[in-house]
PDB file of C-alpha atoms in Angstrom:
ATOM      1  CA  UNK A   1     -15.552 -48.750  -8.106  1.00 41.00           C
ATOM      2  CA  UNK A   2     -12.104 -47.573  -7.117  1.00 43.00           C
ATOM      3  CA  UNK A   3     -10.724 -44.255  -8.289  1.00 41.00           C
ATOM      4  CA  UNK A   4      -8.072 -45.798 -10.562  1.00 45.00           C
ATOM      5  CA  UNK A   5     -10.686 -47.504 -12.765  1.00 46.00           C
ATOM      6  CA  UNK A   6     -10.725 -44.566 -15.126  1.00 48.00           C
ATOM      7  CA  UNK A   7     -11.769 -46.816 -18.012  1.00 49.00           C
ATOM      8  CA  UNK A   8     -15.357 -47.314 -16.860  1.00 48.00           C
ATOM      9  CA  UNK A   9     -17.013 -44.310 -18.431  1.00 48.00           C
ATOM     10  CA  UNK A  10     -20.658 -44.744 -19.377  1.00 44.00           C
ATOM     11  CA  UNK A  11     -20.006 -44.653 -23.123  1.00 51.00           C
ATOM     12  CA  UNK A  12     -18.084 -47.953 -23.067  1.00 50.00           C
ATOM     13  CA  UNK A  13     -20.750 -49.878 -21.125  1.00 62.00           C
ATOM     14  CA  UNK A  14     -22.412 -51.255 -24.235  1.00 85.00           C
ATOM     15  CA  UNK A  15     -21.732 -53.738 -27.021  1.00 90.00           C
ATOM     16  CA  UNK A  16     -18.667 -52.482 -28.920  1.00 93.00           C
ATOM     17  CA  UNK A  17     -18.349 -54.306 -32.282  1.00 94.00           C
ATOM     18  CA  UNK A  18     -15.707 -51.921 -33.656  1.00 95.00           C
ATOM     19  CA  UNK A  19     -13.519 -52.477 -30.593  1.00 95.00           C
ATOM     20  CA  UNK A  20     -13.908 -56.245 -31.043  1.00 96.00           C
ATOM     21  CA  UNK A  21     -12.819 -56.073 -34.688  1.00 97.00           C
ATOM     22  CA  UNK A  22      -9.884 -53.809 -33.855  1.00 97.00           C
ATOM     23  CA  UNK A  23      -8.877 -56.185 -31.056  1.00 97.00           C
ATOM     24  CA  UNK A  24      -8.497 -58.912 -33.665  1.00 97.00           C
ATOM     25  CA  UNK A  25      -6.704 -56.686 -36.195  1.00 97.00           C
ATOM     26  CA  UNK A  26      -4.119 -55.535 -33.636  1.00 97.00           C
ATOM     27  CA  UNK A  27      -4.340 -57.169 -30.175  1.00 97.00           C
ATOM     28  CA  UNK A  28      -4.838 -54.397 -27.626  1.00 96.00           C
ATOM     29  CA  UNK A  29      -6.090 -51.830 -30.141  1.00 97.00           C
ATOM     30  CA  UNK A  30      -9.714 -52.514 -29.187  1.00 96.00           C
ATOM     31  CA  UNK A  31      -9.047 -51.526 -25.586  1.00 95.00           C
ATOM     32  CA  UNK A  32      -6.933 -48.577 -26.726  1.00 96.00           C
ATOM     33  CA  UNK A  33      -9.787 -47.048 -28.725  1.00 96.00           C
ATOM     34  CA  UNK A  34     -12.153 -47.608 -25.785  1.00 94.00           C
ATOM     35  CA  UNK A  35      -9.932 -45.299 -23.746  1.00 92.00           C
ATOM     36  CA  UNK A  36      -8.226 -48.096 -21.830  1.00 93.00           C
ATOM     37  CA  UNK A  37      -4.850 -47.099 -23.231  1.00 94.00           C
ATOM     38  CA  UNK A  38      -2.594 -48.589 -20.586  1.00 94.00           C
ATOM     39  CA  UNK A  39      -4.478 -51.896 -20.741  1.00 94.00           C
ATOM     40  CA  UNK A  40      -4.276 -51.893 -24.546  1.00 96.00           C
ATOM     41  CA  UNK A  41      -0.516 -51.343 -24.509  1.00 96.00           C
ATOM     42  CA  UNK A  42      -0.052 -54.099 -21.914  1.00 96.00           C
ATOM     43  CA  UNK A  43      -2.131 -56.528 -23.982  1.00 97.00           C
ATOM     44  CA  UNK A  44      -0.176 -55.622 -27.112  1.00 97.00           C
ATOM     45  CA  UNK A  45       3.133 -56.187 -25.313  1.00 97.00           C
ATOM     46  CA  UNK A  46       2.094 -59.642 -24.090  1.00 97.00           C
ATOM     47  CA  UNK A  47       0.641 -60.693 -27.438  1.00 98.00           C
ATOM     48  CA  UNK A  48       3.718 -59.428 -29.302  1.00 97.00           C
ATOM     49  CA  UNK A  49       5.931 -61.483 -26.987  1.00 97.00           C
ATOM     50  CA  UNK A  50       3.896 -64.619 -27.722  1.00 97.00           C
ATOM     51  CA  UNK A  51       3.464 -64.139 -31.485  1.00 97.00           C
ATOM     52  CA  UNK A  52       6.953 -62.919 -32.323  1.00 96.00           C
ATOM     53  CA  UNK A  53       8.467 -65.264 -29.719  1.00 96.00           C
ATOM     54  CA  UNK A  54       6.819 -68.191 -31.510  1.00 95.00           C
ATOM     55  CA  UNK A  55       8.053 -66.964 -34.883  1.00 95.00           C
ATOM     56  CA  UNK A  56      11.543 -66.377 -33.487  1.00 94.00           C
ATOM     57  CA  UNK A  57      11.688 -69.908 -32.089  1.00 93.00           C
ATOM     58  CA  UNK A  58      10.148 -71.874 -34.926  1.00 92.00           C
ATOM     59  CA  UNK A  59      10.119 -69.546 -37.933  1.00 92.00           C
ATOM     60  CA  UNK A  60       7.233 -69.316 -40.386  1.00 94.00           C
ATOM     61  CA  UNK A  61       6.820 -73.104 -40.288  1.00 93.00           C
ATOM     62  CA  UNK A  62       5.001 -72.732 -36.941  1.00 95.00           C
ATOM     63  CA  UNK A  63       1.941 -71.422 -38.827  1.00 96.00           C
ATOM     64  CA  UNK A  64       0.711 -73.993 -41.335  1.00 95.00           C
ATOM     65  CA  UNK A  65      -2.956 -74.022 -42.344  1.00 95.00           C
ATOM     66  CA  UNK A  66      -2.512 -77.165 -44.445  1.00 94.00           C
ATOM     67  CA  UNK A  67      -0.624 -79.552 -42.158  1.00 92.00           C
ATOM     68  CA  UNK A  68      -1.578 -78.137 -38.730  1.00 92.00           C
ATOM     69  CA  UNK A  69      -5.088 -76.936 -39.470  1.00 92.00           C
ATOM     70  CA  UNK A  70      -6.490 -77.380 -35.943  1.00 96.00           C
ATOM     71  CA  UNK A  71      -3.601 -75.407 -34.461  1.00 97.00           C
ATOM     72  CA  UNK A  72      -4.101 -72.828 -37.217  1.00 97.00           C
ATOM     73  CA  UNK A  73      -7.702 -72.256 -36.126  1.00 97.00           C
ATOM     74  CA  UNK A  74      -6.453 -71.172 -32.702  1.00 97.00           C
ATOM     75  CA  UNK A  75      -3.536 -69.217 -34.172  1.00 97.00           C
ATOM     76  CA  UNK A  76      -5.727 -67.292 -36.623  1.00 97.00           C
ATOM     77  CA  UNK A  77      -7.499 -65.603 -33.699  1.00 97.00           C
ATOM     78  CA  UNK A  78      -4.248 -63.731 -32.968  1.00 97.00           C
ATOM     79  CA  UNK A  79      -4.820 -61.462 -35.948  1.00 96.00           C
ATOM     80  CA  UNK A  80      -3.963 -60.839 -39.604  1.00 97.00           C
ATOM     81  CA  UNK A  81      -0.228 -61.101 -38.936  1.00 96.00           C
ATOM     82  CA  UNK A  82      -0.703 -64.858 -38.487  1.00 97.00           C
ATOM     83  CA  UNK A  83      -2.622 -65.093 -41.762  1.00 97.00           C
ATOM     84  CA  UNK A  84       0.240 -63.244 -43.449  1.00 96.00           C
ATOM     85  CA  UNK A  85       2.771 -65.677 -42.008  1.00 96.00           C
ATOM     86  CA  UNK A  86       0.697 -68.582 -43.333  1.00 96.00           C
ATOM     87  CA  UNK A  87       0.643 -67.003 -46.796  1.00 96.00           C
ATOM     88  CA  UNK A  88       4.461 -66.712 -46.686  1.00 95.00           C
ATOM     89  CA  UNK A  89       4.693 -70.345 -45.603  1.00 94.00           C
ATOM     90  CA  UNK A  90       2.299 -71.672 -48.241  1.00 94.00           C
ATOM     91  CA  UNK A  91       3.259 -69.451 -51.182  1.00 94.00           C
ATOM     92  CA  UNK A  92       6.980 -69.080 -50.635  1.00 92.00           C
ATOM     93  CA  UNK A  93       8.494 -71.744 -48.358  1.00 91.00           C
ATOM     94  CA  UNK A  94       6.489 -74.702 -49.641  1.00 90.00           C
ATOM     95  CA  UNK A  95       7.270 -73.730 -53.238  1.00 91.00           C
ATOM     96  CA  UNK A  96      11.010 -74.030 -52.619  1.00 90.00           C
ATOM     97  CA  UNK A  97      12.857 -77.155 -53.768  1.00 91.00           C
ATOM     98  CA  UNK A  98      12.984 -79.783 -50.965  1.00 87.00           C
ATOM     99  CA  UNK A  99      16.719 -79.287 -50.415  1.00 86.00           C
ATOM    100  CA  UNK A 100      16.229 -75.535 -49.873  1.00 85.00           C
ATOM    101  CA  UNK A 101      13.309 -76.064 -47.470  1.00 85.00           C
ATOM    102  CA  UNK A 102      15.549 -77.642 -44.819  1.00 84.00           C
ATOM    103  CA  UNK A 103      16.634 -74.276 -43.359  1.00 84.00           C
ATOM    104  CA  UNK A 104      12.990 -73.135 -43.166  1.00 87.00           C
ATOM    105  CA  UNK A 105      11.521 -76.213 -41.482  1.00 87.00           C
ATOM    106  CA  UNK A 106      11.370 -76.456 -37.700  1.00 83.00           C
ATOM    107  CA  UNK A 107      11.230 -79.969 -36.294  1.00 83.00           C
ATOM    108  CA  UNK A 108      10.417 -81.671 -33.000  1.00 86.00           C
ATOM    109  CA  UNK A 109      10.143 -79.630 -29.828  1.00 89.00           C
ATOM    110  CA  UNK A 110      11.152 -76.381 -31.543  1.00 89.00           C
ATOM    111  CA  UNK A 111       8.201 -76.622 -33.916  1.00 91.00           C
ATOM    112  CA  UNK A 112       5.853 -77.708 -31.128  1.00 93.00           C
ATOM    113  CA  UNK A 113       6.829 -74.882 -28.792  1.00 94.00           C
ATOM    114  CA  UNK A 114       6.712 -72.249 -31.547  1.00 95.00           C
ATOM    115  CA  UNK A 115       3.277 -73.490 -32.619  1.00 96.00           C
ATOM    116  CA  UNK A 116       2.108 -73.452 -28.997  1.00 96.00           C
ATOM    117  CA  UNK A 117       3.285 -69.848 -28.477  1.00 97.00           C
ATOM    118  CA  UNK A 118       1.176 -68.556 -31.370  1.00 97.00           C
ATOM    119  CA  UNK A 119      -1.808 -70.814 -30.604  1.00 98.00           C
ATOM    120  CA  UNK A 120      -1.893 -69.567 -27.012  1.00 97.00           C
ATOM    121  CA  UNK A 121      -1.680 -66.003 -28.324  1.00 98.00           C
ATOM    122  CA  UNK A 122      -4.730 -66.723 -30.481  1.00 98.00           C
ATOM    123  CA  UNK A 123      -6.728 -68.265 -27.642  1.00 97.00           C
ATOM    124  CA  UNK A 124      -5.828 -65.401 -25.310  1.00 97.00           C
ATOM    125  CA  UNK A 125      -6.884 -62.956 -28.012  1.00 97.00           C
ATOM    126  CA  UNK A 126     -10.347 -64.565 -28.051  1.00 97.00           C
ATOM    127  CA  UNK A 127     -10.656 -63.478 -24.419  1.00 96.00           C
ATOM    128  CA  UNK A 128      -9.275 -60.046 -25.307  1.00 96.00           C
ATOM    129  CA  UNK A 129     -11.800 -59.674 -28.166  1.00 97.00           C
ATOM    130  CA  UNK A 130     -14.717 -60.684 -25.907  1.00 95.00           C
ATOM    131  CA  UNK A 131     -13.498 -58.250 -23.268  1.00 93.00           C
ATOM    132  CA  UNK A 132     -13.360 -55.452 -25.854  1.00 94.00           C
ATOM    133  CA  UNK A 133     -16.827 -56.378 -27.164  1.00 94.00           C
ATOM    134  CA  UNK A 134     -18.437 -56.292 -23.711  1.00 90.00           C
ATOM    135  CA  UNK A 135     -16.292 -53.962 -21.562  1.00 84.00           C
ATOM    136  CA  UNK A 136     -19.054 -53.431 -18.996  1.00 70.00           C
ATOM    137  CA  UNK A 137     -19.107 -57.070 -17.905  1.00 66.00           C
ATOM    138  CA  UNK A 138     -15.458 -57.007 -16.907  1.00 65.00           C
ATOM    139  CA  UNK A 139     -15.919 -53.724 -15.048  1.00 62.00           C
ATOM    140  CA  UNK A 140     -18.883 -55.146 -13.138  1.00 67.00           C
ATOM    141  CA  UNK A 141     -16.773 -58.156 -12.159  1.00 68.00           C
ATOM    142  CA  UNK A 142     -14.129 -55.796 -10.761  1.00 66.00           C
ATOM    143  CA  UNK A 143     -16.771 -53.963  -8.804  1.00 67.00           C
ATOM    144  CA  UNK A 144     -18.119 -57.188  -7.258  1.00 72.00           C
ATOM    145  CA  UNK A 145     -14.604 -58.326  -6.417  1.00 69.00           C
ATOM    146  CA  UNK A 146     -13.805 -54.995  -4.765  1.00 65.00           C
ATOM    147  CA  UNK A 147     -17.119 -55.112  -2.840  1.00 65.00           C
ATOM    148  CA  UNK A 148     -18.191 -51.897  -4.484  1.00 55.00           C
ATOM    149  CA  UNK A 149     -21.389 -51.476  -6.555  1.00 50.00           C
ATOM    150  CA  UNK A 150     -20.758 -50.796 -10.271  1.00 41.00           C
TER     151      UNK A 150
ATOM    152  CA  UNK B   1      23.532 -73.352 -41.390  1.00 47.00           C
ATOM    153  CA  UNK B   2      23.830 -70.752 -38.629  1.00 52.00           C
ATOM    154  CA  UNK B   3      25.364 -67.982 -40.778  1.00 58.00           C
ATOM    155  CA  UNK B   4      22.389 -67.945 -43.127  1.00 77.00           C
ATOM    156  CA  UNK B   5      19.786 -67.881 -40.366  1.00 84.00           C
ATOM    157  CA  UNK B   6      17.007 -65.318 -40.934  1.00 89.00           C
ATOM    158  CA  UNK B   7      15.331 -64.460 -37.585  1.00 89.00           C
ATOM    159  CA  UNK B   8      11.518 -64.787 -37.404  1.00 90.00           C
ATOM    160  CA  UNK B   9      11.433 -66.581 -40.756  1.00 89.00           C
ATOM    161  CA  UNK B  10      13.665 -69.563 -40.074  1.00 89.00           C
ATOM    162  CA  UNK B  11      13.759 -71.581 -36.819  1.00 90.00           C
ATOM    163  CA  UNK B  12      16.442 -70.811 -34.248  1.00 88.00           C
ATOM    164  CA  UNK B  13      19.327 -73.210 -34.786  1.00 82.00           C
ATOM    165  CA  UNK B  14      20.696 -75.290 -31.880  1.00 79.00           C
ATOM    166  CA  UNK B  15      17.658 -74.778 -29.653  1.00 78.00           C
ATOM    167  CA  UNK B  16      16.507 -78.388 -29.503  1.00 80.00           C
ATOM    168  CA  UNK B  17      18.392 -79.287 -26.326  1.00 84.00           C
ATOM    169  CA  UNK B  18      17.048 -76.250 -24.423  1.00 86.00           C
ATOM    170  CA  UNK B  19      13.408 -76.489 -25.495  1.00 88.00           C
ATOM    171  CA  UNK B  20      12.100 -76.869 -21.931  1.00 89.00           C
ATOM    172  CA  UNK B  21      13.461 -73.423 -20.988  1.00 92.00           C
ATOM    173  CA  UNK B  22      11.116 -71.902 -23.568  1.00 93.00           C
ATOM    174  CA  UNK B  23       8.259 -72.349 -21.093  1.00 94.00           C
ATOM    175  CA  UNK B  24       9.597 -69.253 -19.264  1.00 95.00           C
ATOM    176  CA  UNK B  25       8.881 -66.664 -22.019  1.00 96.00           C
ATOM    177  CA  UNK B  26       5.645 -68.532 -22.776  1.00 96.00           C
ATOM    178  CA  UNK B  27       4.469 -68.193 -19.195  1.00 97.00           C
ATOM    179  CA  UNK B  28       5.544 -64.532 -19.038  1.00 97.00           C
ATOM    180  CA  UNK B  29       3.543 -63.744 -22.203  1.00 97.00           C
ATOM    181  CA  UNK B  30       0.427 -65.482 -20.879  1.00 97.00           C
ATOM    182  CA  UNK B  31       0.766 -63.686 -17.531  1.00 97.00           C
ATOM    183  CA  UNK B  32       1.220 -60.299 -19.246  1.00 97.00           C
ATOM    184  CA  UNK B  33      -2.026 -60.634 -21.212  1.00 97.00           C
ATOM    185  CA  UNK B  34      -4.021 -62.251 -18.383  1.00 95.00           C
ATOM    186  CA  UNK B  35      -3.005 -59.647 -15.820  1.00 95.00           C
ATOM    187  CA  UNK B  36      -3.537 -56.796 -18.305  1.00 94.00           C
ATOM    188  CA  UNK B  37      -7.146 -57.947 -18.630  1.00 92.00           C
ATOM    189  CA  UNK B  38      -7.810 -58.790 -15.019  1.00 89.00           C
ATOM    190  CA  UNK B  39      -6.276 -56.070 -12.878  1.00 88.00           C
ATOM    191  CA  UNK B  40      -7.365 -52.397 -12.982  1.00 85.00           C
ATOM    192  CA  UNK B  41      -5.081 -50.063 -14.922  1.00 79.00           C
ATOM    193  CA  UNK B  42      -3.627 -48.311 -11.908  1.00 75.00           C
ATOM    194  CA  UNK B  43      -2.452 -51.490 -10.165  1.00 78.00           C
ATOM    195  CA  UNK B  44       1.116 -52.815 -10.149  1.00 91.00           C
ATOM    196  CA  UNK B  45       0.927 -54.890 -13.311  1.00 94.00           C
ATOM    197  CA  UNK B  46       4.629 -55.744 -13.534  1.00 95.00           C
ATOM    198  CA  UNK B  47       4.736 -57.109  -9.985  1.00 95.00           C
ATOM    199  CA  UNK B  48       1.615 -59.211 -10.611  1.00 95.00           C
ATOM    200  CA  UNK B  49       3.070 -60.552 -13.871  1.00 96.00           C
ATOM    201  CA  UNK B  50       6.300 -61.575 -12.134  1.00 97.00           C
ATOM    202  CA  UNK B  51       4.394 -63.272  -9.303  1.00 97.00           C
ATOM    203  CA  UNK B  52       2.088 -65.167 -11.673  1.00 97.00           C
ATOM    204  CA  UNK B  53       5.030 -66.196 -13.875  1.00 97.00           C
ATOM    205  CA  UNK B  54       7.018 -67.519 -10.918  1.00 98.00           C
ATOM    206  CA  UNK B  55       3.982 -69.465  -9.660  1.00 98.00           C
ATOM    207  CA  UNK B  56       3.309 -70.985 -13.091  1.00 97.00           C
ATOM    208  CA  UNK B  57       6.948 -71.960 -13.707  1.00 97.00           C
ATOM    209  CA  UNK B  58       7.097 -73.404 -10.186  1.00 97.00           C
ATOM    210  CA  UNK B  59       3.907 -75.363 -10.830  1.00 97.00           C
ATOM    211  CA  UNK B  60       5.258 -76.714 -14.120  1.00 95.00           C
ATOM    212  CA  UNK B  61       8.561 -77.685 -12.474  1.00 95.00           C
ATOM    213  CA  UNK B  62       6.668 -79.384  -9.629  1.00 97.00           C
ATOM    214  CA  UNK B  63       4.529 -81.323 -12.092  1.00 96.00           C
ATOM    215  CA  UNK B  64       7.639 -82.327 -14.033  1.00 95.00           C
ATOM    216  CA  UNK B  65       9.295 -83.620 -10.843  1.00 96.00           C
ATOM    217  CA  UNK B  66       6.161 -85.546  -9.841  1.00 97.00           C
ATOM    218  CA  UNK B  67       5.711 -87.106 -13.267  1.00 97.00           C
ATOM    219  CA  UNK B  68       9.434 -87.879 -13.491  1.00 96.00           C
ATOM    220  CA  UNK B  69       9.352 -89.598 -10.115  1.00 95.00           C
ATOM    221  CA  UNK B  70       6.248 -91.542 -11.138  1.00 96.00           C
ATOM    222  CA  UNK B  71       7.857 -92.759 -14.365  1.00 96.00           C
ATOM    223  CA  UNK B  72      11.296 -93.454 -12.865  1.00 96.00           C
ATOM    224  CA  UNK B  73      10.329 -94.879  -9.464  1.00 95.00           C
ATOM    225  CA  UNK B  74       6.688 -95.992  -9.316  1.00 94.00           C
ATOM    226  CA  UNK B  75       6.204 -97.570 -12.736  1.00 94.00           C
ATOM    227  CA  UNK B  76       9.319 -99.830 -12.569  1.00 95.00           C
ATOM    228  CA  UNK B  77       7.929-101.326  -9.319  1.00 92.00           C
ATOM    229  CA  UNK B  78       4.554-102.194 -10.792  1.00 87.00           C
TER     230      UNK B  78
END
């Protein structure tokens, strides 16, 4: 193990359910509480770019549990913020009169790309959650790659 | 109506014609998370993210050129 792997202390080499839950609540927070603060901030930055980038591009219409339910399954893994966006979409936007919904609806490529941004964020967060749940496995992989016993 | 646009709630107006450029922030976001997980904390994360992003955008552009050539040149000759 190289000297800069300061995140491999013995206390994080076990199953970490709290870190996994926190990783879903706020992407990167699971790693942050495990002491991997730089990694947690980097994960948060990347996930924020994907989630808020998708919302910026396509608006709240990119998260739709009713009409795009398969995409929503992937998106929901990105955390409660996505569930909140879906609530706004279902309870507020879809209750508007059809003429007023036009400004809130994204169509074509804009909707597709926005949906894809948030779905990819969700799928990446599955990896992040697994990594926070089992931090030792990732550290052992590093060690093998570096040719150094864990 | 552009004046009434509410960012993050309503879709960006006038973005339809430039949708393919949106792959760049998408690729950067994926690279940021992937490299944050994969490389040790002390390593040059930003440099790795830039390199991965350039490779992915280059790969996508290459695939687009290949598929475009296939559709425009090969298929009409079949």
